[in-house]
Amino acid sequence: MFKGLVKWARVKSPWILHMNCGSCNGCDIEILAALIPRLDVERFGVLLKGTPRHADVLVCTGPVTKQMKERLKRVYDQMPEPKFVVVVGQCGSSGGIYQGAYGVEGGIDTVIPVNAYIPGCPPRPDAIADGLIKLLASIDKGGKP
Amino acid sequence: MVCGKGVEGIDILLTLLYLFIFPGFLFLFAFSLFTEYLDRKIYARMQRRVGPPFLQPFADLVKLAAKEDVVPEKAEHFMFTAAPIIGLAAIFAAYLYLPIVSSTGLHSFNGDLVVVLYLLTIPTLALFLGGWYSGNVFGQKGGMRVASLLFSYEIPFFLALLTPALIEGSWKMADIVHFEISHPLEFIVSLLGFVIALIALQGKLERLPFDIPEAETEIVAGPLVEYSGRRLALFRLARDAEMVVGAGLLAVVFLAGPEPIVQLEPVYLSWIVGALVFLVKTLFVIFLLILMKSAVARIRTDQMISFAYKWLIPLALVQIFIAIMVRFLGGI
């Protein structure tokens, strides 16, 4: 009984944390644009939080630079379980055009496990919101608890 | 039995019902969550957004309660855990003294107004302690801000709430409520005090424009920065409950709370009417708080302190002067 209630609550109240791991800032602007009143993601319970302790979903952008690798790991570890990771943009998904560059580690999934990828360079704000909603739908259907 | 006049002669079962179900803890819990929904929904509508769904605060609470609860290595474990519990307990204790169904609360005595005022200060101190012992720089900074702003709103809040007590000449909320019903002009005399108390309550609840301790654009989340899971859920619930109890206190002291009571038979029918009247008045005060939140932006620490000491406290003193003059000129 409580399992169903908790799952419902988890799907209804995803608080996100935005992190730039070496992006060109294009995707970050689009993420902020997805949070404006026009799309109003608070309809789905999404709130932007400043601290990893409050967050459920880590929204990352950009190829992971060698400098950022340890910090990304640390922020991920600071989030309480259960946690999900959404990658926004081409560079975060695979490394993009920075693949193989001397200062770049690769995509986000080379450092931490990723639940959803949102492709695009940069993706539109509505695509970002849609990706988040699809992640919630997959949790609801019974993916990772 | 420690019941007031309204609950006299009723058996122990009804007292337990009063304490835990209605208008006790369960009702306060539901009403707090509803208040948070109302807060976020009206705020969203004023920004031309749709806003969260009805059960959003409940979903947040359940999710937080089911999440992993992290205690940072640098935090003081005991104080870190005790702070949210102390805050919530103080709010719930203050709630019991509010007259909700009849003009007396669960227990009414001379000076209960002062007790409620002091109980309402404890959550602020709990927030300061929680931030201070979280071992995080942002938490400590936020805790310092909580403590340094305490006096700027607490003094006008106390002064403004003592005005009706001065006019009436009693520290008992039941007497104040009775007096206001027989003298409706009292509201006009204490109108200035009501406005001051409303602004100070906004500061007490750390809402816009006084959300300096939280200031998510400056110090992330202030004292709550290291809190997660159940402890954060308790803090959020305490904040919502504080809003209900603070608004309820203003409704009781300035707007005559559950009065006018229609005397009906059997007695619980008149309780229901009293509770409805109380709800309408409390929701009115909450609506004013939300209106203030959506109309303004955050101010700086020094601006808030100078605003409090240059405007709020002198105006509260003027209000007290008016109250004393009215009392000496023969009352209203």
Coordinates of C-alpha atoms in Angstrom, one line a residue:
Chain A
M1 CA 0.0 0.0 0.0
F2 CA 2.7 2.4 1.0
K3 CA 4.8 1.4 -2.0
G4 CA 2.2 2.7 -4.4
L5 CA 1.8 5.9 -2.4
V6 CA 5.5 6.5 -2.3
K7 CA 5.9 5.9 -6.1
W8 CA 3.0 8.2 -6.8
A9 CA 4.7 10.9 -4.6
R10 CA 8.0 10.4 -6.3
V11 CA 6.5 10.8 -9.8
K12 CA 4.5 13.9 -8.7
S13 CA 7.3 15.8 -7.0
P14 CA 10.7 15.8 -8.9
W15 CA 12.9 18.5 -7.6
I16 CA 15.8 19.2 -10.0
L17 CA 19.3 20.4 -9.6
H18 CA 21.0 22.0 -12.5
M19 CA 24.7 21.4 -13.1
N20 CA 27.1 22.6 -15.8
C21 CA 30.0 20.2 -16.3
G22 CA 31.8 22.1 -18.9
S23 CA 29.1 23.1 -21.3
C24 CA 29.2 26.1 -23.7
N25 CA 26.2 27.6 -21.7
G26 CA 23.8 27.1 -24.6
C27 CA 22.0 24.2 -23.0
D28 CA 22.0 25.9 -19.6
I29 CA 20.1 28.9 -21.0
E30 CA 17.6 26.5 -22.6
I31 CA 17.1 24.8 -19.2
L32 CA 16.4 28.1 -17.6
A33 CA 14.0 28.9 -20.4
A34 CA 12.2 25.6 -19.7
L35 CA 11.6 26.8 -16.1
I36 CA 9.9 30.1 -17.0
P37 CA 6.2 30.8 -16.5
R38 CA 5.5 30.1 -20.1
L39 CA 6.0 26.4 -19.8
D40 CA 5.3 26.4 -16.1
V41 CA 6.9 23.0 -15.1
E42 CA 5.5 23.5 -11.6
R43 CA 2.3 22.0 -13.0
F44 CA 4.2 18.7 -12.8
G45 CA 5.7 19.5 -9.4
V46 CA 9.1 20.4 -10.7
L47 CA 11.0 22.9 -8.6
L48 CA 14.6 24.1 -9.1
K49 CA 16.7 23.6 -6.0
G50 CA 20.1 25.0 -5.2
T51 CA 21.5 22.2 -3.1
P52 CA 22.0 18.5 -3.9
R53 CA 20.5 17.5 -0.6
H54 CA 17.1 18.6 -1.7
A55 CA 17.2 17.3 -5.3
D56 CA 15.8 14.2 -6.9
V57 CA 16.9 14.7 -10.5
L58 CA 20.3 15.9 -11.5
V59 CA 20.1 17.8 -14.8
C60 CA 23.6 17.9 -16.3
T61 CA 24.9 19.6 -19.4
G62 CA 28.1 19.6 -21.4
P63 CA 31.1 17.2 -21.8
V64 CA 32.7 16.4 -18.6
T65 CA 36.0 18.1 -18.4
K66 CA 38.9 16.6 -16.4
Q67 CA 38.5 19.4 -13.9
M68 CA 34.8 18.8 -13.5
K69 CA 34.9 15.0 -13.2
E70 CA 35.6 14.8 -9.4
R71 CA 33.1 17.6 -8.7
L72 CA 30.3 15.9 -10.7
K73 CA 31.0 12.6 -8.8
R74 CA 30.9 14.5 -5.5
V75 CA 27.6 16.3 -6.2
Y76 CA 26.1 13.0 -7.4
D77 CA 27.2 11.3 -4.1
Q78 CA 25.7 14.2 -2.1
M79 CA 22.2 13.6 -3.4
P80 CA 20.1 11.3 -1.2
E81 CA 18.7 8.1 -2.7
P82 CA 16.7 7.5 -4.9
K83 CA 18.2 9.8 -7.5
F84 CA 18.0 10.2 -11.2
V85 CA 20.2 11.8 -13.8
V86 CA 19.0 13.6 -17.0
V87 CA 21.6 14.7 -19.6
V88 CA 20.7 17.7 -21.7
G89 CA 22.4 18.2 -25.1
Q90 CA 24.6 16.5 -27.5
C91 CA 27.9 17.1 -25.7
G92 CA 26.6 15.6 -22.4
S93 CA 25.2 12.5 -24.2
S94 CA 28.4 11.5 -26.0
G95 CA 31.0 14.2 -25.8
G96 CA 29.8 15.7 -29.0
I97 CA 32.3 17.7 -30.9
Y98 CA 34.6 17.8 -27.9
Q99 CA 35.1 14.0 -28.1
G100 CA 38.8 13.2 -27.7
A101 CA 39.8 16.8 -26.8
Y102 CA 42.7 16.9 -24.4
G103 CA 40.8 18.4 -21.5
V104 CA 37.6 16.4 -21.9
E105 CA 36.7 13.1 -20.2
G106 CA 33.7 12.3 -22.4
G107 CA 29.9 12.1 -21.9
I108 CA 28.3 12.3 -18.5
D109 CA 27.7 8.5 -18.6
T110 CA 31.4 7.9 -18.4
V111 CA 31.4 9.3 -14.8
I112 CA 27.9 8.6 -13.3
P113 CA 24.9 6.4 -14.4
V114 CA 22.4 8.3 -16.5
N115 CA 18.6 7.7 -16.7
A116 CA 17.6 9.9 -19.7
Y117 CA 19.3 11.7 -22.6
I118 CA 17.8 14.7 -24.3
P119 CA 19.6 15.3 -27.6
G120 CA 19.9 18.6 -29.4
C121 CA 22.5 21.4 -29.7
P122 CA 20.9 22.9 -27.7
P123 CA 17.5 21.2 -27.3
R124 CA 14.4 23.4 -27.2
P125 CA 12.9 24.2 -23.8
D126 CA 9.8 22.2 -24.5
A127 CA 12.0 19.2 -25.5
I128 CA 13.8 19.5 -22.1
A129 CA 10.4 19.6 -20.3
D130 CA 9.2 16.7 -22.4
G131 CA 12.3 14.6 -21.6
L132 CA 11.8 15.2 -17.9
I133 CA 8.1 14.1 -18.2
K134 CA 9.1 11.0 -20.1
L135 CA 11.6 10.1 -17.3
L136 CA 8.8 10.4 -14.8
A137 CA 6.5 8.3 -16.9
S138 CA 9.2 5.6 -17.1
I139 CA 9.6 5.7 -13.3
D140 CA 5.8 5.4 -13.0
K141 CA 5.7 2.3 -15.3
G142 CA 8.2 0.6 -13.0
G143 CA 11.7 1.3 -14.0
K144 CA 14.2 2.0 -11.2
P145 CA 12.4 2.5 -8.0
Chain B
M1 CA -10.5 18.4 33.4
V2 CA -8.3 21.1 31.8
C3 CA -11.0 22.1 29.3
G4 CA -12.2 25.6 28.8
K5 CA -15.8 26.8 29.1
G6 CA -16.9 25.6 25.7
V7 CA -15.8 22.0 26.2
E8 CA -17.0 21.7 29.8
G9 CA -18.7 18.6 30.9
I10 CA -17.8 16.5 27.9
D11 CA -16.2 13.1 28.4
I12 CA -12.6 12.2 27.9
L13 CA -13.3 10.8 24.4
L14 CA -14.4 14.2 23.1
T15 CA -11.3 15.8 24.6
L16 CA -9.1 13.3 22.7
L17 CA -11.1 14.0 19.6
Y18 CA -10.5 17.7 20.1
L19 CA -6.8 17.1 20.7
F20 CA -6.0 14.8 17.8
I21 CA -8.6 15.0 15.1
F22 CA -10.6 18.2 15.0
P23 CA -9.5 20.9 15.5
G24 CA -6.4 19.2 16.8
F25 CA -3.3 17.9 15.1
L26 CA -4.8 16.0 12.2
F27 CA -6.8 19.1 11.1
L28 CA -3.7 21.4 11.6
F29 CA -1.7 18.9 9.4
A30 CA -4.3 19.0 6.6
F31 CA -4.9 22.7 6.9
S32 CA -1.1 23.4 6.7
L33 CA -0.7 21.4 3.5
F34 CA -3.8 23.2 2.1
T35 CA -2.2 26.5 3.0
E36 CA 0.9 25.6 1.1
Y37 CA -1.1 24.6 -1.9
L38 CA -3.0 27.9 -1.7
D39 CA 0.2 29.8 -1.3
R40 CA 1.8 28.3 -4.4
K41 CA -1.3 28.2 -6.5
I42 CA -2.3 31.9 -6.0
Y43 CA 1.4 32.9 -6.4
A44 CA 1.4 31.0 -9.7
R45 CA -1.9 32.5 -10.9
M46 CA -0.5 36.0 -10.2
Q47 CA 2.4 35.2 -12.5
R48 CA 0.0 33.9 -15.1
R49 CA 1.0 30.3 -14.6
V50 CA -1.1 27.3 -14.0
G51 CA 0.4 26.3 -10.7
P52 CA 0.8 23.0 -8.9
P53 CA -2.0 20.4 -8.6
F54 CA -4.1 20.2 -5.4
L55 CA -2.2 17.3 -3.8
Q56 CA 1.3 18.8 -4.5
P57 CA 2.3 19.6 -0.9
F58 CA 1.2 16.1 0.2
A59 CA 3.3 14.5 -2.6
D60 CA 6.3 16.6 -1.6
L61 CA 5.9 15.6 2.0
V62 CA 5.5 11.8 1.2
K63 CA 8.4 11.9 -1.2
L64 CA 10.7 13.6 1.3
A65 CA 9.7 11.2 4.1
A66 CA 10.5 8.2 1.9
K67 CA 13.9 9.6 0.7
E68 CA 17.3 8.8 2.2
D69 CA 18.0 10.9 5.2
V70 CA 21.6 12.2 5.2
V71 CA 23.4 13.5 8.2
P72 CA 26.6 15.2 7.1
E73 CA 29.8 14.1 8.8
K74 CA 30.5 17.6 10.1
A75 CA 27.0 18.1 11.5
E76 CA 26.2 17.8 15.2
H77 CA 24.0 14.7 15.0
F78 CA 21.8 15.4 18.1
M79 CA 21.1 19.1 17.4
F80 CA 20.7 18.4 13.7
T81 CA 17.9 15.9 14.4
A82 CA 16.4 17.8 17.4
A83 CA 15.9 21.2 15.7
P84 CA 13.1 20.3 13.3
I85 CA 11.3 18.3 16.0
I86 CA 11.5 21.1 18.5
G87 CA 10.2 23.6 15.9
L88 CA 7.2 21.5 14.9
A89 CA 6.3 20.6 18.5
A90 CA 6.3 24.3 19.5
I91 CA 4.0 25.2 16.7
F92 CA 1.6 22.4 17.5
A93 CA 1.6 23.4 21.2
A94 CA 0.9 27.0 20.3
Y95 CA -2.0 25.8 18.1
L96 CA -3.8 24.2 21.0
Y97 CA -4.2 27.6 22.8
L98 CA -5.9 29.3 19.9
P99 CA -9.7 29.6 20.3
I100 CA -11.0 27.8 17.3
V101 CA -14.4 26.2 17.9
S102 CA -15.5 28.4 20.8
S103 CA -14.1 31.5 22.4
T104 CA -11.9 29.4 24.6
G105 CA -9.3 27.1 23.2
L106 CA -8.5 23.7 24.8
H107 CA -7.2 25.5 27.8
S108 CA -7.7 29.2 28.5
F109 CA -6.0 31.2 31.2
N110 CA -4.8 34.7 31.9
G111 CA -1.7 35.3 29.8
D112 CA -2.2 32.7 27.1
L113 CA -1.6 35.3 24.5
V114 CA 2.0 35.8 25.8
V115 CA 2.5 32.0 25.9
V116 CA 1.5 31.7 22.2
L117 CA 3.8 34.6 21.2
Y118 CA 6.7 32.9 22.9
L119 CA 5.9 29.5 21.5
L120 CA 5.9 31.1 18.0
T121 CA 9.4 32.3 18.5
I122 CA 10.8 28.8 19.1
P123 CA 10.7 27.6 15.5
T124 CA 12.9 30.5 14.5
L125 CA 15.5 29.5 17.1
A126 CA 15.2 25.9 16.0
L127 CA 15.9 27.0 12.4
F128 CA 19.0 29.0 13.6
L129 CA 20.2 26.0 15.6
G130 CA 19.6 23.6 12.8
G131 CA 21.5 25.8 10.4
W132 CA 24.3 26.4 12.8
Y133 CA 24.9 22.8 13.7
S134 CA 24.7 21.5 10.1
G135 CA 28.4 22.1 9.6
N136 CA 28.0 23.9 6.3
V137 CA 29.1 27.4 5.6
F138 CA 25.9 28.4 3.9
G139 CA 23.9 26.8 6.7
Q140 CA 25.8 28.8 9.3
K141 CA 25.5 32.0 7.3
G142 CA 21.8 31.4 7.0
G143 CA 21.5 30.7 10.7
M144 CA 23.3 33.9 11.5
R145 CA 20.9 35.8 9.3
V146 CA 17.9 34.1 11.0
A147 CA 19.2 35.2 14.4
S148 CA 20.2 38.7 13.4
L149 CA 16.8 39.4 11.8
L150 CA 14.9 38.0 14.8
F151 CA 14.7 41.2 16.7
S152 CA 13.8 43.4 13.8
Y153 CA 10.4 41.8 13.3
E154 CA 9.8 40.3 16.8
I155 CA 9.6 43.6 18.6
P156 CA 6.9 45.2 16.3
F157 CA 5.1 41.9 16.2
F158 CA 4.8 41.7 20.0
L159 CA 4.0 45.4 20.4
A160 CA 1.3 45.3 17.7
L161 CA -0.3 42.1 19.2
L162 CA -0.4 43.7 22.6
T163 CA -2.6 46.6 21.5
P164 CA -6.0 44.7 21.6
A165 CA -4.9 43.3 25.0
L166 CA -4.2 46.9 26.2
I167 CA -7.5 48.2 25.0
E168 CA -9.3 45.4 26.6
G169 CA -7.1 45.2 29.7
S170 CA -6.6 41.4 29.7
W171 CA -4.0 39.0 28.5
K172 CA -6.6 36.3 27.9
M173 CA -7.5 35.6 24.3
A174 CA -11.1 34.6 25.2
D175 CA -11.6 38.0 26.8
I176 CA -10.2 39.8 23.8
V177 CA -12.5 37.9 21.5
H178 CA -15.6 38.7 23.7
F179 CA -14.7 42.3 23.9
E180 CA -14.2 42.7 20.2
I181 CA -17.7 41.2 19.5
S182 CA -19.3 43.7 21.8
H183 CA -17.2 46.6 20.6
P184 CA -16.8 46.4 16.8
L185 CA -15.1 49.8 16.7
E186 CA -12.1 48.2 18.3
F187 CA -11.1 46.9 14.9
I188 CA -10.8 50.4 13.5
V189 CA -8.8 51.6 16.5
S190 CA -6.3 48.7 16.1
L191 CA -6.2 48.7 12.3
L192 CA -2.6 50.1 12.3
G193 CA -1.6 47.4 14.7
F194 CA -3.1 44.8 12.3
V195 CA -1.1 46.0 9.4
I196 CA 2.1 46.1 11.4
A197 CA 1.5 42.6 12.7
L198 CA 0.8 41.4 9.2
I199 CA 4.2 42.8 7.9
A200 CA 6.0 41.4 10.9
L201 CA 4.4 38.0 10.5
Q202 CA 5.7 38.0 6.9
G203 CA 9.2 38.5 8.3
K204 CA 8.6 35.8 11.0
L205 CA 7.7 33.3 8.3
E206 CA 10.7 34.3 6.2
R207 CA 8.6 35.0 3.1
L208 CA 9.2 37.6 0.5
P209 CA 10.2 40.4 0.9
F210 CA 11.9 39.2 4.1
D211 CA 13.3 35.8 2.9
I212 CA 16.8 37.0 3.5
P213 CA 17.8 33.9 5.6
E214 CA 16.8 31.6 2.7
A215 CA 17.9 33.8 -0.3
E216 CA 18.3 31.0 -2.7
T217 CA 20.2 33.3 -5.2
E218 CA 22.8 34.2 -2.5
I219 CA 23.2 31.4 0.0
V220 CA 21.5 28.4 -1.7
A221 CA 18.9 27.5 0.9
G222 CA 20.2 29.1 4.1
P223 CA 19.8 27.0 7.2
L224 CA 18.1 24.2 5.3
V225 CA 21.0 23.6 3.0
E226 CA 22.2 20.3 4.5
Y227 CA 18.7 19.0 5.4
S228 CA 17.3 16.1 3.4
G229 CA 14.5 13.5 3.7
R230 CA 12.4 13.3 6.8
R231 CA 14.1 16.2 8.6
L232 CA 13.5 18.6 5.7
A233 CA 9.9 17.4 5.5
L234 CA 9.5 18.2 9.2
F235 CA 10.9 21.7 8.7
R236 CA 8.7 22.3 5.7
L237 CA 5.6 21.1 7.7
A238 CA 6.7 23.4 10.6
R239 CA 6.8 26.4 8.3
D240 CA 3.4 25.7 6.8
A241 CA 1.9 25.1 10.3
E242 CA 3.6 28.3 11.5
M243 CA 1.8 30.2 8.8
V244 CA -1.5 28.7 9.8
V245 CA -1.0 29.4 13.5
G246 CA 0.4 32.9 12.9
A247 CA -2.5 33.8 10.6
G248 CA -4.9 32.2 13.1
L249 CA -3.4 34.3 15.9
L250 CA -4.0 37.5 13.9
A251 CA -7.5 36.4 13.1
V252 CA -8.2 35.8 16.8
V253 CA -6.6 38.9 18.3
F254 CA -7.7 41.4 15.6
L255 CA -10.7 39.9 13.9
A256 CA -12.4 38.2 16.9
G257 CA -11.6 34.6 15.9
P258 CA -14.5 32.2 16.0
E259 CA -17.1 34.8 17.1
P260 CA -19.9 35.7 16.6
I261 CA -21.0 32.3 17.7
V262 CA -24.6 31.3 17.1
Q263 CA -25.9 29.3 20.0
L264 CA -27.3 26.1 18.6
E265 CA -28.5 22.9 20.1
P266 CA -26.8 20.4 20.4
V267 CA -23.6 22.2 21.3
Y268 CA -21.3 20.7 18.5
L269 CA -23.4 22.4 15.8
S270 CA -22.4 25.8 17.2
W271 CA -18.8 24.5 17.3
I272 CA -18.9 23.8 13.6
V273 CA -20.2 27.3 12.9
G274 CA -17.5 28.7 15.1
A275 CA -14.8 26.7 13.3
L276 CA -16.1 27.8 9.9
V277 CA -16.0 31.5 10.9
F278 CA -12.5 31.0 12.2
L279 CA -11.5 29.3 8.9
V280 CA -12.8 32.2 6.8
K281 CA -11.0 34.8 8.9
T282 CA -7.7 32.8 8.9
L283 CA -7.9 32.3 5.1
F284 CA -8.4 36.0 4.7
V285 CA -5.2 36.8 6.6
I286 CA -3.4 34.1 4.7
F287 CA -4.6 35.6 1.4
L288 CA -3.2 39.0 2.5
L289 CA 0.2 37.3 3.2
I290 CA 0.2 35.7 -0.3
L291 CA -0.7 39.0 -1.9
M292 CA 2.2 40.7 -0.2
K293 CA 4.5 37.9 -1.2
S294 CA 3.6 38.1 -4.9
A295 CA 3.8 41.9 -5.0
V296 CA 7.3 42.5 -3.8
A297 CA 11.0 41.5 -4.2
R298 CA 13.6 40.6 -1.6
I299 CA 15.3 43.4 0.3
R300 CA 18.7 43.5 1.8
T301 CA 19.5 42.7 5.5
D302 CA 20.3 46.4 6.3
Q303 CA 17.2 47.6 4.5
M304 CA 15.0 45.3 6.5
I305 CA 16.6 46.2 9.8
S306 CA 16.3 49.9 9.1
F307 CA 12.8 49.5 7.9
A308 CA 11.8 47.7 11.1
Y309 CA 13.5 50.2 13.4
K310 CA 12.6 53.4 11.5
W311 CA 9.0 52.5 10.6
L312 CA 7.5 49.4 12.2
I313 CA 8.5 50.0 15.8
P314 CA 7.7 53.7 16.0
L315 CA 4.3 53.0 14.3
A316 CA 3.7 50.2 16.8
L317 CA 4.4 52.6 19.6
V318 CA 2.0 55.1 18.1
Q319 CA -0.6 52.4 18.0
I320 CA 0.0 51.6 21.7
F321 CA -0.3 55.3 22.5
I322 CA -3.6 55.4 20.7
A323 CA -4.7 52.3 22.7
I324 CA -3.8 53.9 26.0
M325 CA -5.5 57.2 25.1
V326 CA -8.7 55.3 24.1
R327 CA -8.6 53.4 27.4
F328 CA -8.2 56.6 29.5
L329 CA -10.8 58.5 27.6
G330 CA -13.4 56.0 28.6
G331 CA -13.1 53.2 26.1
I332 CA -14.9 52.7 22.9

